[in-house]
PDB file of C-alpha atoms in Angstrom:
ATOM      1  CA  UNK A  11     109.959 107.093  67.644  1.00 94.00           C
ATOM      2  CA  UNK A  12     109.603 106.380  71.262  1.00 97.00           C
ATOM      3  CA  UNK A  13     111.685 108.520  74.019  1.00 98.00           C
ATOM      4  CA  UNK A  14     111.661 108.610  77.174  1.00 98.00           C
ATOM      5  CA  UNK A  15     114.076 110.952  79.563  1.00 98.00           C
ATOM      6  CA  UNK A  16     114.240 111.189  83.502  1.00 98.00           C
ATOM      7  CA  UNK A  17     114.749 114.039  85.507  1.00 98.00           C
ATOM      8  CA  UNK A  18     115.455 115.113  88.919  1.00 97.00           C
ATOM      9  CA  UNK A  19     117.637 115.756  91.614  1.00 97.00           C
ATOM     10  CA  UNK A  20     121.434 114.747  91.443  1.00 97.00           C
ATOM     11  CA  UNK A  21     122.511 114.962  95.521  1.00 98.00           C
ATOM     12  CA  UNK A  22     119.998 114.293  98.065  1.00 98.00           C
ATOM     13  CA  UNK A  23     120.135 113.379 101.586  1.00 97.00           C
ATOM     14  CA  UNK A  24     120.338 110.570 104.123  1.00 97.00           C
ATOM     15  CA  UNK A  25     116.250 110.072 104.992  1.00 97.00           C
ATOM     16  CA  UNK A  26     114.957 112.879 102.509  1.00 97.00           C
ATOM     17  CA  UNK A  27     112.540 111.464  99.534  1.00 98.00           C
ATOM     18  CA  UNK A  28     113.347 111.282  96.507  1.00 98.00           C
ATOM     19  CA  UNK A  29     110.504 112.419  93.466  1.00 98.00           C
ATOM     20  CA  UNK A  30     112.120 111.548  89.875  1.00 98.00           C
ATOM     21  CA  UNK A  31     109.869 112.281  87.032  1.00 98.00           C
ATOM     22  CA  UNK A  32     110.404 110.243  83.707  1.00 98.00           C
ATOM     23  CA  UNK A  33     109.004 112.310  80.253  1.00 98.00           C
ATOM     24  CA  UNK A  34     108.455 110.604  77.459  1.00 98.00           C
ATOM     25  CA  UNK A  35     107.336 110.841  73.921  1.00 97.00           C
ATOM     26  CA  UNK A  36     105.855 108.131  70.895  1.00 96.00           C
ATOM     27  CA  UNK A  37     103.584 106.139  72.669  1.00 96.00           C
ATOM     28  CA  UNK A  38     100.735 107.222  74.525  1.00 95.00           C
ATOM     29  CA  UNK A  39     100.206 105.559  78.115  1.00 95.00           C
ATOM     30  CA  UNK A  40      96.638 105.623  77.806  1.00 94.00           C
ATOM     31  CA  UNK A  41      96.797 102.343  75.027  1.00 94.00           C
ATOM     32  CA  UNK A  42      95.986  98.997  75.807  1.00 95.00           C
ATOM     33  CA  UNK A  43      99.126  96.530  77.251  1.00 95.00           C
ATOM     34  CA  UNK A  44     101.482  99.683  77.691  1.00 97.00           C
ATOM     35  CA  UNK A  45     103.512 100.383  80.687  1.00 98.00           C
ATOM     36  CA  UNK A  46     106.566 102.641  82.090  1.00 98.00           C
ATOM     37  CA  UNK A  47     108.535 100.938  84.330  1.00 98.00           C
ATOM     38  CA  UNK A  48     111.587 102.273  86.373  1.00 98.00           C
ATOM     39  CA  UNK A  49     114.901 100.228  86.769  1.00 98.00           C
ATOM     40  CA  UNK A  50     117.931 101.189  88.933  1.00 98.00           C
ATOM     41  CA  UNK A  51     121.722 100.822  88.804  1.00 97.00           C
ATOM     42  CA  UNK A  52     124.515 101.479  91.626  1.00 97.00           C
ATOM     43  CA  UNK A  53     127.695 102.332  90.353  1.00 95.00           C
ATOM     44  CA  UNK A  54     129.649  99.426  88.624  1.00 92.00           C
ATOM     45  CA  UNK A  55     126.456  96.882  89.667  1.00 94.00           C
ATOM     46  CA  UNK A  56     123.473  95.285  88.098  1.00 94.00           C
ATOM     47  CA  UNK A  57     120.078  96.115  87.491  1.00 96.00           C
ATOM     48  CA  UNK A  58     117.303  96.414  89.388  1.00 97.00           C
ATOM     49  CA  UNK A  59     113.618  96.771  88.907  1.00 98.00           C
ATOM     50  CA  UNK A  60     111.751  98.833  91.068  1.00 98.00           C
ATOM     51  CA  UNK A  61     108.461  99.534  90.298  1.00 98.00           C
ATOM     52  CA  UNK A  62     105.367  99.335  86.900  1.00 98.00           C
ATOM     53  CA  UNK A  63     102.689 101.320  86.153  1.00 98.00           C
ATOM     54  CA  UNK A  64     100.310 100.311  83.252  1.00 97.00           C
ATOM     55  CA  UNK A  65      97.878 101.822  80.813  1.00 96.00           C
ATOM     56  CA  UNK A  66      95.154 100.961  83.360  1.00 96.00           C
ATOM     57  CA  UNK A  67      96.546 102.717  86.834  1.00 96.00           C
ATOM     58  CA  UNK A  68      97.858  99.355  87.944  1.00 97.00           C
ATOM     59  CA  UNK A  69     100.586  99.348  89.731  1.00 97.00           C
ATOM     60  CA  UNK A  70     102.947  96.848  90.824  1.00 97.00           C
ATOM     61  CA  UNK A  71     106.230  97.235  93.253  1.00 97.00           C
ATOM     62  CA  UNK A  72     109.662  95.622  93.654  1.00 97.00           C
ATOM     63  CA  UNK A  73     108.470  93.483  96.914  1.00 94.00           C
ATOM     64  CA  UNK A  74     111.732  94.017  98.627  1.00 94.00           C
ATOM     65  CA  UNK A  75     111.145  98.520  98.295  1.00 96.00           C
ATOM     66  CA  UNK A  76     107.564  98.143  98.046  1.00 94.00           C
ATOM     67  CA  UNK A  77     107.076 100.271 101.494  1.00 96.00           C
ATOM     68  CA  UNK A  78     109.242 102.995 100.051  1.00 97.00           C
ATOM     69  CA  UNK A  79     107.694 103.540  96.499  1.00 98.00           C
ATOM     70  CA  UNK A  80     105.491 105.226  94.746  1.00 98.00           C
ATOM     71  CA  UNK A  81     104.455 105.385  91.157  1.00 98.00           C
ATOM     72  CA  UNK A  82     102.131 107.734  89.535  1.00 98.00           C
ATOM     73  CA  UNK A  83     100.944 109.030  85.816  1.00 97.00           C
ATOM     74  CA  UNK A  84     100.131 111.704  84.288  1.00 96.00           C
ATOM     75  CA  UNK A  85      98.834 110.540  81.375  1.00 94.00           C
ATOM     76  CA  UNK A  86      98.275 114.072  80.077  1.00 93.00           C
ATOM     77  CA  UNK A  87     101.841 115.481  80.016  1.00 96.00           C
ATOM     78  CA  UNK A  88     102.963 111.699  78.954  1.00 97.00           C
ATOM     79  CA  UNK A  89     104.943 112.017  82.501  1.00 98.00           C
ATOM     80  CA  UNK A  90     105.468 109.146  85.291  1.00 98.00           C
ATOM     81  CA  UNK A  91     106.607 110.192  88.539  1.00 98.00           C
ATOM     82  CA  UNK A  92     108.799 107.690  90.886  1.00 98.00           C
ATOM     83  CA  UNK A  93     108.539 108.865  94.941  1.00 98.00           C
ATOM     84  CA  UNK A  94     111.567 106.787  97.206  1.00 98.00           C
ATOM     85  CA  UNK A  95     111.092 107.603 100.888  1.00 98.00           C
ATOM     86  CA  UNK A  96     114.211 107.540 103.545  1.00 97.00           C
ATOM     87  CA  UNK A  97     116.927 107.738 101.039  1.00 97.00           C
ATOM     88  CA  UNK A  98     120.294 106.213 102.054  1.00 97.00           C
ATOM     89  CA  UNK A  99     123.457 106.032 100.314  1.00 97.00           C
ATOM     90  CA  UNK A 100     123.304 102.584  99.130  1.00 97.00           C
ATOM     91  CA  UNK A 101     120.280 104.002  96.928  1.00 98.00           C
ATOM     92  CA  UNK A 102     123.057 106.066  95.283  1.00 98.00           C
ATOM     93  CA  UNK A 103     122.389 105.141  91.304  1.00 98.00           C
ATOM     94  CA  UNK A 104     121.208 105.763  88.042  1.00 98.00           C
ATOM     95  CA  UNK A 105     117.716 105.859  87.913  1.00 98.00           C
ATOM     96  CA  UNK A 106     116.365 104.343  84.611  1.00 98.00           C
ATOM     97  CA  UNK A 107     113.101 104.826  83.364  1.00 98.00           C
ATOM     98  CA  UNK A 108     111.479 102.295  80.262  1.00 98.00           C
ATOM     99  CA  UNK A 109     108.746 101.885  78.035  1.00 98.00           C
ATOM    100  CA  UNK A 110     107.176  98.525  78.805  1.00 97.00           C
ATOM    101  CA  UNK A 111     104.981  96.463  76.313  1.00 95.00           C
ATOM    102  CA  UNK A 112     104.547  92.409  75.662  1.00 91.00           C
ATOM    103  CA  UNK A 113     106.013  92.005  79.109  1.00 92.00           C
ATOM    104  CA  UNK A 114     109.495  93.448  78.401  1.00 94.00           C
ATOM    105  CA  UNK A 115     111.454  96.697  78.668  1.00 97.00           C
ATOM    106  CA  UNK A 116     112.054  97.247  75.159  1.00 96.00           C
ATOM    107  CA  UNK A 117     112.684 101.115  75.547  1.00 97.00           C
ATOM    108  CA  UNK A 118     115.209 103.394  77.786  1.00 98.00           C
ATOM    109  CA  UNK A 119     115.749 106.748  79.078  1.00 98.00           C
ATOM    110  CA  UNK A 120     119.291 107.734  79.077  1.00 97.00           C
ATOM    111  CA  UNK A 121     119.207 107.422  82.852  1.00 98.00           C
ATOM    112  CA  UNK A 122     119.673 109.963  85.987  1.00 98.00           C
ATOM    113  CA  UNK A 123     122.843 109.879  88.502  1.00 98.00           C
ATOM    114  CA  UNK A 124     121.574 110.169  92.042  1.00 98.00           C
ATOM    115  CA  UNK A 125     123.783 110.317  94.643  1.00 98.00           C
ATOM    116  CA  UNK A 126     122.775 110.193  98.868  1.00 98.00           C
ATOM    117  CA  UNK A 127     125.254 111.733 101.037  1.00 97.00           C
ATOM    118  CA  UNK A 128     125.006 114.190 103.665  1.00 94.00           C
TER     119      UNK A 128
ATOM    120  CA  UNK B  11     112.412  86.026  94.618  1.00 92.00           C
ATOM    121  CA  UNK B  12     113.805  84.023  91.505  1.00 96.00           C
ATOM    122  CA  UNK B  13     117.659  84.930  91.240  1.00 97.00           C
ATOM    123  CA  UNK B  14     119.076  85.050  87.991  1.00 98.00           C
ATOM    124  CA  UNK B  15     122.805  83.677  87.590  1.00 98.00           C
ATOM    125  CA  UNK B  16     125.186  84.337  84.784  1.00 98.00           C
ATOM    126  CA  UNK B  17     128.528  82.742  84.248  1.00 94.00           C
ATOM    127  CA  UNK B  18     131.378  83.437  83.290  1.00 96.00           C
ATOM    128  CA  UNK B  19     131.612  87.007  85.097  1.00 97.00           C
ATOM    129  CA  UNK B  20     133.986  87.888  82.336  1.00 97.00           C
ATOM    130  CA  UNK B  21     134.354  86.721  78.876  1.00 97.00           C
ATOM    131  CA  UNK B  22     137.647  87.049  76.715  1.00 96.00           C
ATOM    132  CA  UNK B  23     136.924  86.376  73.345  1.00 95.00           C
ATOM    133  CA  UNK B  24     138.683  87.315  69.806  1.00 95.00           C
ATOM    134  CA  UNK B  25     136.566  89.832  67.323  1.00 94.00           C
ATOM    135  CA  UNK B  26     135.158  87.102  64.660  1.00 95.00           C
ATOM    136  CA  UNK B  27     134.911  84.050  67.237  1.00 96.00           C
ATOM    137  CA  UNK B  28     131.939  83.044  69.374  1.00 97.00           C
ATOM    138  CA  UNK B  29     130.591  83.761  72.156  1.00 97.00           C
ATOM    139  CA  UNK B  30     128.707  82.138  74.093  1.00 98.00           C
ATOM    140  CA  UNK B  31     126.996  83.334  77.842  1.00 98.00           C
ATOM    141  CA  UNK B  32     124.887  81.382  80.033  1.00 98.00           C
ATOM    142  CA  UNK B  33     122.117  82.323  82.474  1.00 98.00           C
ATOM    143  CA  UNK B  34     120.316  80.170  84.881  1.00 98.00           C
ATOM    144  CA  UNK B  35     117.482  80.509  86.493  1.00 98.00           C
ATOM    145  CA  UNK B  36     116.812  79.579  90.780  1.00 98.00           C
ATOM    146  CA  UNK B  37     113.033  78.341  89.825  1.00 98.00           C
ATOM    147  CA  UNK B  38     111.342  77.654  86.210  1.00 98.00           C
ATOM    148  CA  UNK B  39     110.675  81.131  84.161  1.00 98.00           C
ATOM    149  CA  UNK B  40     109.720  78.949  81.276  1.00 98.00           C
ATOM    150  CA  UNK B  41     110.893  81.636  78.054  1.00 98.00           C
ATOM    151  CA  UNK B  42     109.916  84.849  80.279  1.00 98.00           C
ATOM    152  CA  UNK B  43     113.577  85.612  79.328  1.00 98.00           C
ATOM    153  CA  UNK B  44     115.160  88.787  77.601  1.00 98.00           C
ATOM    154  CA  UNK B  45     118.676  89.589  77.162  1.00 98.00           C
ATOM    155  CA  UNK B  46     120.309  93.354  77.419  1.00 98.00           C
ATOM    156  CA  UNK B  47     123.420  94.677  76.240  1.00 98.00           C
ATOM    157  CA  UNK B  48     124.706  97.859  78.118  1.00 97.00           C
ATOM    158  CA  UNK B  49     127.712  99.813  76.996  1.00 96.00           C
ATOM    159  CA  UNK B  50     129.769 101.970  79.024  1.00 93.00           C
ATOM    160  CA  UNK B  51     127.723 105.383  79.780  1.00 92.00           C
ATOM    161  CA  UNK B  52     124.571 103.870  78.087  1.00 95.00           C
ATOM    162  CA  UNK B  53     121.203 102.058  78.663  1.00 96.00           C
ATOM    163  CA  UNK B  54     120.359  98.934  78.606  1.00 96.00           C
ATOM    164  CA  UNK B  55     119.315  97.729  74.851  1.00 97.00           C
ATOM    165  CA  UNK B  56     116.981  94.881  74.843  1.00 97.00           C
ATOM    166  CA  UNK B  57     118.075  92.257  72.424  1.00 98.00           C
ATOM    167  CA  UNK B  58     116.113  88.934  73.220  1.00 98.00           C
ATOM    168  CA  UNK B  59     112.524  88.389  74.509  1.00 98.00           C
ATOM    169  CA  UNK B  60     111.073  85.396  74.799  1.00 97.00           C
ATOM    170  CA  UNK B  61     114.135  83.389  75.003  1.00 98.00           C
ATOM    171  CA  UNK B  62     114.773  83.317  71.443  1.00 98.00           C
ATOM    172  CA  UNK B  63     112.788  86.436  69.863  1.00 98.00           C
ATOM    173  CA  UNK B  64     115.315  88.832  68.609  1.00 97.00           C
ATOM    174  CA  UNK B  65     114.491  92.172  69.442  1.00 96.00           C
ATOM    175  CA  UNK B  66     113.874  94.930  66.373  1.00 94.00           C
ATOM    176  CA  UNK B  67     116.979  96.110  64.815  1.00 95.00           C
ATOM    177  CA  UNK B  68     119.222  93.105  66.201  1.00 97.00           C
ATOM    178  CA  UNK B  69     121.458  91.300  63.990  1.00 97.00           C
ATOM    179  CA  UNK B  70     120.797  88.075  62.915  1.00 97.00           C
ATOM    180  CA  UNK B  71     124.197  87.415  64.527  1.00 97.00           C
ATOM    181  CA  UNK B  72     122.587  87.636  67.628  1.00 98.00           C
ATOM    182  CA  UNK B  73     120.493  84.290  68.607  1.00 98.00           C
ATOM    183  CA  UNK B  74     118.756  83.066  72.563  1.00 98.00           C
ATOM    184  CA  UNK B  75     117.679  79.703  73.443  1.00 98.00           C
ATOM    185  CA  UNK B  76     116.810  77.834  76.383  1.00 98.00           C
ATOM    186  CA  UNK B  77     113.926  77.619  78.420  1.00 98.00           C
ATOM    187  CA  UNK B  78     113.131  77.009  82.450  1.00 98.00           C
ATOM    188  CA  UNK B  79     115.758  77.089  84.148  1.00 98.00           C
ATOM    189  CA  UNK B  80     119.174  77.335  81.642  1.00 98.00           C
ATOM    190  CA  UNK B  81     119.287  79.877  79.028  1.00 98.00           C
ATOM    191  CA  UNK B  82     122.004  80.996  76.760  1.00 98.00           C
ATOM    192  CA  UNK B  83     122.918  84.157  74.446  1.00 98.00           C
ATOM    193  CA  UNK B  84     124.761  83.320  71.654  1.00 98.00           C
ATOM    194  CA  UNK B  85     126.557  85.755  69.560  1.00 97.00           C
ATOM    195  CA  UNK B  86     127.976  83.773  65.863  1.00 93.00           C
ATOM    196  CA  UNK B  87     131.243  86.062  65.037  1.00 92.00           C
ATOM    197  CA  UNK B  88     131.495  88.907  67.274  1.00 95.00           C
ATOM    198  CA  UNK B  89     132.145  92.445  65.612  1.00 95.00           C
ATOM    199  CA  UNK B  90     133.372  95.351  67.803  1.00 93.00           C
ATOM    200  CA  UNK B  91     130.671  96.709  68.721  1.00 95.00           C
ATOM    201  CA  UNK B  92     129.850  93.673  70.734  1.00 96.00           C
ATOM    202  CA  UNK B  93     132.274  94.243  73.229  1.00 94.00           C
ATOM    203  CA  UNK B  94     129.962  95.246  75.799  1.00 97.00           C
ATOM    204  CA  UNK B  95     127.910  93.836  79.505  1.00 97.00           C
ATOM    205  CA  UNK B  96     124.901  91.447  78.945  1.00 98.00           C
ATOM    206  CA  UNK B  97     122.154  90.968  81.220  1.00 98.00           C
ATOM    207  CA  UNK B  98     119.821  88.582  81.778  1.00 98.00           C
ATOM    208  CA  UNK B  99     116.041  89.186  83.117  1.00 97.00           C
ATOM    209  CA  UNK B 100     113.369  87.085  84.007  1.00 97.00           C
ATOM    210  CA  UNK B 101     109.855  88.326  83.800  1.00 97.00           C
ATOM    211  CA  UNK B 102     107.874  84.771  84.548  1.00 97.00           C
ATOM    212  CA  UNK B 103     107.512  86.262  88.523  1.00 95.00           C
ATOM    213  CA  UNK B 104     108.218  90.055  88.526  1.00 94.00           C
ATOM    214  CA  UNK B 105     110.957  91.338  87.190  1.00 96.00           C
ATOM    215  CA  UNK B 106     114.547  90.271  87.954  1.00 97.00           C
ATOM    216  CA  UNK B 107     118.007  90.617  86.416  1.00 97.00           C
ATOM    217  CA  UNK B 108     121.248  88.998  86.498  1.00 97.00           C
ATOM    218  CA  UNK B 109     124.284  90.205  87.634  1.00 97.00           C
ATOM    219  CA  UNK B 110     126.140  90.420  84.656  1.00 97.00           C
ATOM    220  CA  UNK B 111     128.706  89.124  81.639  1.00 98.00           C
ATOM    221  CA  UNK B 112     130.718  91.257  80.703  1.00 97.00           C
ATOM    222  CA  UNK B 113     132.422  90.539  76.888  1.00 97.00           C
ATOM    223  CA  UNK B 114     135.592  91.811  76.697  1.00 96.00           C
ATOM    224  CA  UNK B 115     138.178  91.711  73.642  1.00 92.00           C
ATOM    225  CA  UNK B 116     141.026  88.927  73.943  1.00 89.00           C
TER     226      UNK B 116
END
């Protein structure tokens, strides 16, 4: 049974960074094809993809926050860490983070609220 | 970036009819489509890959087709637990979503 669950801060502020860690459990992120991805979503408003890392280290960014983001593994504690520099409030969302296989997001954390304000 | 475009923003429809949403693509994805339901307070469940692939666990009720540039999620007699947003997400050029149908009892 595959979980995943993010954690993090709730409040943080205009131009701090943000570090959101994303835990999971049932698949290992050391196989072949597998990825964790993390998707966002602003109150009442679609979703949006923000950043992939795979099996193999490879990452890959949302081209319009690439400058901001940073994924990283931990392939030991089955943990993925998402770094956002220069938070604003339109970043204020729930942070989703997903198990990724066969090119889809076929598994979701519950999501974290994060709000910017000052 | 490909934009993803779903119509109708909102969808009235009576428990035991069809429904039927539509997504279209700016550029070709070819079938690097999938479809999400999202309920209030919840994540996003995937439901369709591949344009037509139903996901594991999704009724049969449940059907995608459609490829390039028009796609459509088709749901045969809607129960109430389909009352619910749906998302569309193209993964043929990174990774982009639509803005949204939401399904709401008539």
């Amino acid at each position: 049974q595959i979980t995943l669950k993010e954690s993090g801060p709730t409040l943080v502020k205009p131009t701090q960074t943000l570090t959101l860690t994303c835990t999971f459990s049932g698949f290992s992120l050391s196989t072949s094809g597998v990825g964790v991805g993390w998707i966002r979503q602003p109150p009442g408003k679609a979703l949006e993809w923000l950043a992939l890392i795979f099996w193999d280290d490879d990452k890959h960014y949302s081209p319009s926050l690439n400058r901001r983001l940073i994924i990283t593994k931990d392939t030991s504690k089955n943990q993925v860490d998402l770094t956002m520099t220069n938070m604003d409030p339109v970043d204020t969302a729930t942070y989703y983070c997903a198990h990724y296989y066969a090119s889809v997001f076929d598994y979701w954390g519950q999501g974290t609220l994060v709000t910017v304000s000052s | 970036e490909i934009v993803m475009t779903q119509s109708p923003a909102t969808l009235s429809v009576s428990p035991g009819d069809r429904a039927t949403l539509s997504c279209r693509a700016s550029q070709s994805v070819r079938i690097n489509l999938a479809w999400y339901q999202q309920k209030p307070g919840q994540a996003p469940r995937l439901l369709i890959y591949g344009a037509s692939t139903r996901a594991t666990g999704v009724p049969a009720r449940f059907s995608g087709s459609g490829s390039g540039t028009e796609f459509t999620l088709t749901i045969s007699s809607l129960q109430s637990e389909d009352f619910a947003v749906y998302y569309c997400q193209q993964y043929n050029n990174w990774y982009t979503f639509g803005q949204g149908t939401k399904l709401e009892i008539k």
